[in-house]
Structure formats: structure tokens, C-alpha cells
Tab-separated table of C-alpha atoms in Angstrom:
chain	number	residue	atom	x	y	z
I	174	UNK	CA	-21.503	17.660	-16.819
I	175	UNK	CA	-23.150	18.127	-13.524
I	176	UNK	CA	-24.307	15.055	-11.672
I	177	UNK	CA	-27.980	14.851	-10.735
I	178	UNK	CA	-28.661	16.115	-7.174
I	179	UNK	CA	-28.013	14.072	-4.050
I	180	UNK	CA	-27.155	14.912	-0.661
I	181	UNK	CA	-25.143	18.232	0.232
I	182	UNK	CA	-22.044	18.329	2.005
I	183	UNK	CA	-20.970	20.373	4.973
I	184	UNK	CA	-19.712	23.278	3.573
I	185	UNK	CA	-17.627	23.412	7.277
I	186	UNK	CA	-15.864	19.612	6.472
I	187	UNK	CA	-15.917	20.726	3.039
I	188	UNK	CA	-13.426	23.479	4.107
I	189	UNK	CA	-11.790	21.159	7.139
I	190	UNK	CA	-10.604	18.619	4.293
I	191	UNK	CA	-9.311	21.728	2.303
I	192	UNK	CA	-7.204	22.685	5.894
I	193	UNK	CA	-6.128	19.447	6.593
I	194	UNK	CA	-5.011	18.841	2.551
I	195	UNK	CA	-3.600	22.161	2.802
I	196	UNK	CA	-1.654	21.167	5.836
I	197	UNK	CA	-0.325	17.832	5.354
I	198	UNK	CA	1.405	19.941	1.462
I	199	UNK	CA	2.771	22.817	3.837
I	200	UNK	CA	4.543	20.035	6.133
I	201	UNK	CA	6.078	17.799	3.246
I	202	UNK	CA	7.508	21.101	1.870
I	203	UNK	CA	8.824	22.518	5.030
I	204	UNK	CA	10.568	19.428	5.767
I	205	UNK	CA	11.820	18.930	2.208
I	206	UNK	CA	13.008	22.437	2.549
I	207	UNK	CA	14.764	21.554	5.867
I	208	UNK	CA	16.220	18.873	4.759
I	209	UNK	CA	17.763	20.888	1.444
I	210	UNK	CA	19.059	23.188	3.482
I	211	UNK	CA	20.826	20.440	6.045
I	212	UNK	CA	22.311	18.394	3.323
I	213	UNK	CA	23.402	21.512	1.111
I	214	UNK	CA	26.874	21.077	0.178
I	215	UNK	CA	29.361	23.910	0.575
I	216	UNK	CA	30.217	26.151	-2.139
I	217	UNK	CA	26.387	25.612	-3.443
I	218	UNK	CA	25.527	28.599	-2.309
I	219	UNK	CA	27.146	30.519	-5.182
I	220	UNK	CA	25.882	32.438	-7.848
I	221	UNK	CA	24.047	34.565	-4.653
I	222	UNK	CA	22.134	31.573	-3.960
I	223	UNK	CA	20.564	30.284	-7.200
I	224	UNK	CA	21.538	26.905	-6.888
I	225	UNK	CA	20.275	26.804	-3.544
I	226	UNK	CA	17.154	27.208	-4.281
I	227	UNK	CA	17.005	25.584	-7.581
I	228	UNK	CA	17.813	22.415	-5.520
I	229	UNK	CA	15.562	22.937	-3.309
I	230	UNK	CA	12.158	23.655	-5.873
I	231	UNK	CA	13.993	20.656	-7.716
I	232	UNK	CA	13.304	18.564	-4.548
I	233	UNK	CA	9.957	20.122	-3.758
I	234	UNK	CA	8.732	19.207	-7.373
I	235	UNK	CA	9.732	15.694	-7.128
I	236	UNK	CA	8.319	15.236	-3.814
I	237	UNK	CA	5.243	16.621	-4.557
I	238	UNK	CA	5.171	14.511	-7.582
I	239	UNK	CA	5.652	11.449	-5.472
I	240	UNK	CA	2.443	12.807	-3.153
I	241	UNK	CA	0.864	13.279	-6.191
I	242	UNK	CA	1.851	8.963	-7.560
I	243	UNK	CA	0.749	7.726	-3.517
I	244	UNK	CA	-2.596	9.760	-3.597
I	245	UNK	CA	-3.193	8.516	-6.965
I	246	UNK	CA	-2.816	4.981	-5.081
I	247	UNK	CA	-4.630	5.673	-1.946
I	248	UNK	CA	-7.477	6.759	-4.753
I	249	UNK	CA	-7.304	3.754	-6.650
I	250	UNK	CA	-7.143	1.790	-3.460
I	251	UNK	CA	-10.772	3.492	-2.350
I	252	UNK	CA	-11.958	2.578	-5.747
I	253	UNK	CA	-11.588	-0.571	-5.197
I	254	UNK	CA	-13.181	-0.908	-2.524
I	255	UNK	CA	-15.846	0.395	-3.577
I	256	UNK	CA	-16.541	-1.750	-6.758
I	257	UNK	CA	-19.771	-2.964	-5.286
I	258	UNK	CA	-21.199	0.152	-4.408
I	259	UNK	CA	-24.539	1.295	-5.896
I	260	UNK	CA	-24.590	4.977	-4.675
I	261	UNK	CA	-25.140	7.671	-7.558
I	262	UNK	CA	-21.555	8.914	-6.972
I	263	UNK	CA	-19.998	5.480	-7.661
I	264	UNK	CA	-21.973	4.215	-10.555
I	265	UNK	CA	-21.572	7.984	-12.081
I	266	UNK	CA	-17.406	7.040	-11.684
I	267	UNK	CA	-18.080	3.610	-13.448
I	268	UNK	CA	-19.502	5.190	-16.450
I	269	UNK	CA	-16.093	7.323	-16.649
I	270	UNK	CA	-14.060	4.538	-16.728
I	271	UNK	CA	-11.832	1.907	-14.858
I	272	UNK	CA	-8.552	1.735	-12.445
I	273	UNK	CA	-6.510	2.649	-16.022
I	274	UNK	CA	-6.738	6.748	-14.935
I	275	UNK	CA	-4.994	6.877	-11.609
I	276	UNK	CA	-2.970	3.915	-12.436
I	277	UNK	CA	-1.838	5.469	-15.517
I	278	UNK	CA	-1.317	8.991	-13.171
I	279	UNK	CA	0.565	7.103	-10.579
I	280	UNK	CA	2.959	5.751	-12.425
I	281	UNK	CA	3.860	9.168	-14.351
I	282	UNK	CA	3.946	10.668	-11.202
I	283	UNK	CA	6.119	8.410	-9.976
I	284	UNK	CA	8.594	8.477	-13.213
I	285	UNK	CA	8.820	12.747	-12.279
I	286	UNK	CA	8.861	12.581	-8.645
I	287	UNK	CA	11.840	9.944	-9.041
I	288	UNK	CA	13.118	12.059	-11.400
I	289	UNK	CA	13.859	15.074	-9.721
I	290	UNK	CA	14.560	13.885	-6.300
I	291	UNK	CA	17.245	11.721	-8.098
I	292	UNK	CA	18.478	14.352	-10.121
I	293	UNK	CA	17.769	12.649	-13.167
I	294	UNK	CA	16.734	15.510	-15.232
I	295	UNK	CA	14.084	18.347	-14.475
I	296	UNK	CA	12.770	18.089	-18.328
I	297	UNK	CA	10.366	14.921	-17.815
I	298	UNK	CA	8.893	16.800	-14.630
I	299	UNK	CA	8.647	19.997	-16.695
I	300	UNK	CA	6.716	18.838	-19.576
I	301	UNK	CA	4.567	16.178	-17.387
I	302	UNK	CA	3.875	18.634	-14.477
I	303	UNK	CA	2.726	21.380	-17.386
I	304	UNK	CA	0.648	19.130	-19.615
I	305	UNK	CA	-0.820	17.918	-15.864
I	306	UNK	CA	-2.123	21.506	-15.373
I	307	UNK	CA	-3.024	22.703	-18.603
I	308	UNK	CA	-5.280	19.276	-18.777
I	309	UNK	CA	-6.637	19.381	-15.654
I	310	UNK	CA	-8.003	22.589	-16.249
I	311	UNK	CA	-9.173	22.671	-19.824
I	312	UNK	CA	-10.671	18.994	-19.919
I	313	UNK	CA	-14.056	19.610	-18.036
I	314	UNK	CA	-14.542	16.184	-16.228
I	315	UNK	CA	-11.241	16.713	-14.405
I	316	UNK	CA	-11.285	20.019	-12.645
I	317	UNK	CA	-14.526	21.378	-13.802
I	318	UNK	CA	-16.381	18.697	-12.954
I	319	UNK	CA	-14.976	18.646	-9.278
I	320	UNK	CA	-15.808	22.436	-8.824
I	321	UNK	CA	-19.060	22.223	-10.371
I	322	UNK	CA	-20.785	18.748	-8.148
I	323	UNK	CA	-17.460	17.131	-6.321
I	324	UNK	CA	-17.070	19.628	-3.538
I	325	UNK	CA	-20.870	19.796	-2.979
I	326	UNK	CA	-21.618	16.370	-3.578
I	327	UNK	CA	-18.894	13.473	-3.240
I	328	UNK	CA	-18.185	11.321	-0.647
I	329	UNK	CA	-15.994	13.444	2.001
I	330	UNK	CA	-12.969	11.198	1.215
I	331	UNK	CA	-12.745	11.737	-2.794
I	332	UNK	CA	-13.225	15.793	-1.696
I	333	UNK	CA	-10.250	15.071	0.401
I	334	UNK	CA	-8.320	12.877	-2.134
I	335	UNK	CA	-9.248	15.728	-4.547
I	336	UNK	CA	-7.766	18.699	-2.966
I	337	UNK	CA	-4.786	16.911	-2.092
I	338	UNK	CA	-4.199	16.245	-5.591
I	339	UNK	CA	-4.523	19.634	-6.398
I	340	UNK	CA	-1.881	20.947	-4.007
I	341	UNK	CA	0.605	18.350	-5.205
I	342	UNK	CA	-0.178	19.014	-9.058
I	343	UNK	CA	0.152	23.140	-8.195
I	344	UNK	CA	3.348	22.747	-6.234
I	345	UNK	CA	4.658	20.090	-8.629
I	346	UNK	CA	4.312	22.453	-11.788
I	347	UNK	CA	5.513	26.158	-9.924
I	348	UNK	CA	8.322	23.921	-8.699
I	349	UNK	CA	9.502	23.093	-11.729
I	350	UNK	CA	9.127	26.346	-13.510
I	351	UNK	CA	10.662	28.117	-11.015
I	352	UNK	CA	13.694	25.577	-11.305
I	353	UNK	CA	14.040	25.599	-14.693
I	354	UNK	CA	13.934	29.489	-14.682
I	355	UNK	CA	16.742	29.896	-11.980
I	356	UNK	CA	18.470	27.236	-13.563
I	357	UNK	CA	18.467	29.056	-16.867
I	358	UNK	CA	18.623	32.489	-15.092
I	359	UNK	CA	22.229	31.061	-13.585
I	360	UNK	CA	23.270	29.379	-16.577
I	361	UNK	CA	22.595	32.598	-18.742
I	362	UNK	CA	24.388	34.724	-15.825
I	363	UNK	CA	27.707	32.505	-16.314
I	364	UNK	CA	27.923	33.158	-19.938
I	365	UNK	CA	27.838	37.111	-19.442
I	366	UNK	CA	30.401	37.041	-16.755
């Protein structure tokens, strides 16, 4: 699945787009966390906490979600722009497929970040954010394929695009696990008191 050999990256901007990637997901969650913990109604802090922070991984999910649907956009919106360009990378994306992919991951994205930050329900987000991580990894021209020739190899912005992707699909599905396990945790503690 490896693409024929062009020019090496950087290894050093390789790892400064990691850093900056990195980052930009540690400030959205620090201020999502910030602001959970200024608009935190009294009384939520019962059950030592719990709900607490199952608000606030409910939040961090859904945010991270909606990273996840506006990266998918700034992606698509590179692809575009690129339509006309013969390098090896871009003709090797063509061959993959159209716009229909990160359209298509957008606007589930979307549906689970709006989802949780609403307060819709946290079982869309579940199931999306854990099919999102058990495909990535097991269907080799998504994650594979960027470990084996996209770091090495890509255009510096699709590395970029890439790992930010992959810190809003990790902190999308721990989010929602860990919700969904203090949720049940709490709900599980009532019923024994």
C-alpha cells in the first residue's frame, strides 16, 4: 500500500506539525474544561464529583468531534484546490476516490459533536467515535497507510491535517468511554444506595 518514492520530509517539521496539532487539541480542551467548570451548576458536584466530570468528557467529546467535522472541511477545502494538481501525491488521492470521504466524515462528525455539546444523547457519539477508531486502525489505507508513506512523504499540510485528525478522533472516543463509564458507574452507585 506504500506509494512509490518521492521526496522526504523533514523529519524536524514532521515533528513541528505533530507539536503544533498537539497544541492547538491541548488548548480546545483546556478551555472546554474551563468553561465546564465556570458554567457548572450547583449541586452537580454530587455523587463525589461524577457528574462533574461526566459533563465535562461529555463536552470534550463533542468538541473534539466538531474539530474533527471542521478539519474534515479544511481537508476537503485543500482538495479542492488541488484538483488540478499532477504531483504523485495528488493523482495517488484521485485513484482513492472523490470529496464523498471527508464530506461523508464531516457531516457525522458534526451529527456527534452537536450531539454531545447539546446534550442530545452520548449513544450516537459512542458508537460513531468507536466504529471511527476501530476503522481507522484496521482498514490499511486510513491509518496504515499514513504511518507507512504520509508522514515521510505528503505534502506538509495533509501531515498536519492528519495528525490533527488523529488527536480529535483519540480524544473524541476516550471522551466518550470515559462518560459513558462514569455515567453508568453513578447510575449503578444510586441503585445500591
Amino acid at each position: 500500500m506504500a506509494m512509490a518514492e518521492t521526496s522526504a520530509n523533514d523529519g524536524g517539521i514532521v515533528v513541528a506539525l505533530f507539536l503544533a496539532s498537539g497544541t492547538i487539541s491541548l488548548a480546545i480542551s483546556v478551555t472546554v474544561s474551563l468553561y465546564e467548570l465556570s458554567t457548572r451548576k450547583s449541586g452537580v458536584e454530587s455523587d463525589d464529583g461524577n457528574r462533574g466530570h461526566a459533563r465535562l468528557l461529555r463536552l470534550l467529546s463533542g468538541w473534539a468531534n466538531l474539530g474533527n467535522a471542521a478539519i474534515h472541511l479544511l481537508l476537503l477545502t485543500y482538495m479542492l484546490s488541488n484538483s488540478d494538481n499532477e504531483s504523485e501525491y495528488w493523482m495517488e488521492e484521485r485513484k482513492l476516490g472523490g470529496i464523498e470521504g471527508p464530506v461523508g466524515l464531516a457531516l457525522f462528525n458534526l451529527a456527534a459533536g452537536l450531539s454531545a455539546t447539546r446534550n442530545f444523547t452520548m449513544k450516537f457519539p459512542l458508537g460513531w467515535n468507536t466504529f471511527v477508531a476501530l476503522a481507522g486502525t484496521l482498514v490499511p489505507v486510513v491509518w496504515l497507510r499514513f504511518l507507512e508513506g504520509g508522514m515521510a512523504n505528503w505534502p506538509y499540510p495533509i501531515v498536519f491535517v492528519w495528525f490533527c485528525i488523529f488527536f480529535f478522533e483519540l480524544t473524541a472516543v476516550c471522551c466518550s468511554v470515559g462518560h459513558v463509564l462514569i455515567e453508568g458507574a453513578s447510575d449503578s452507585k444510586g441503585k445500591t444506595d
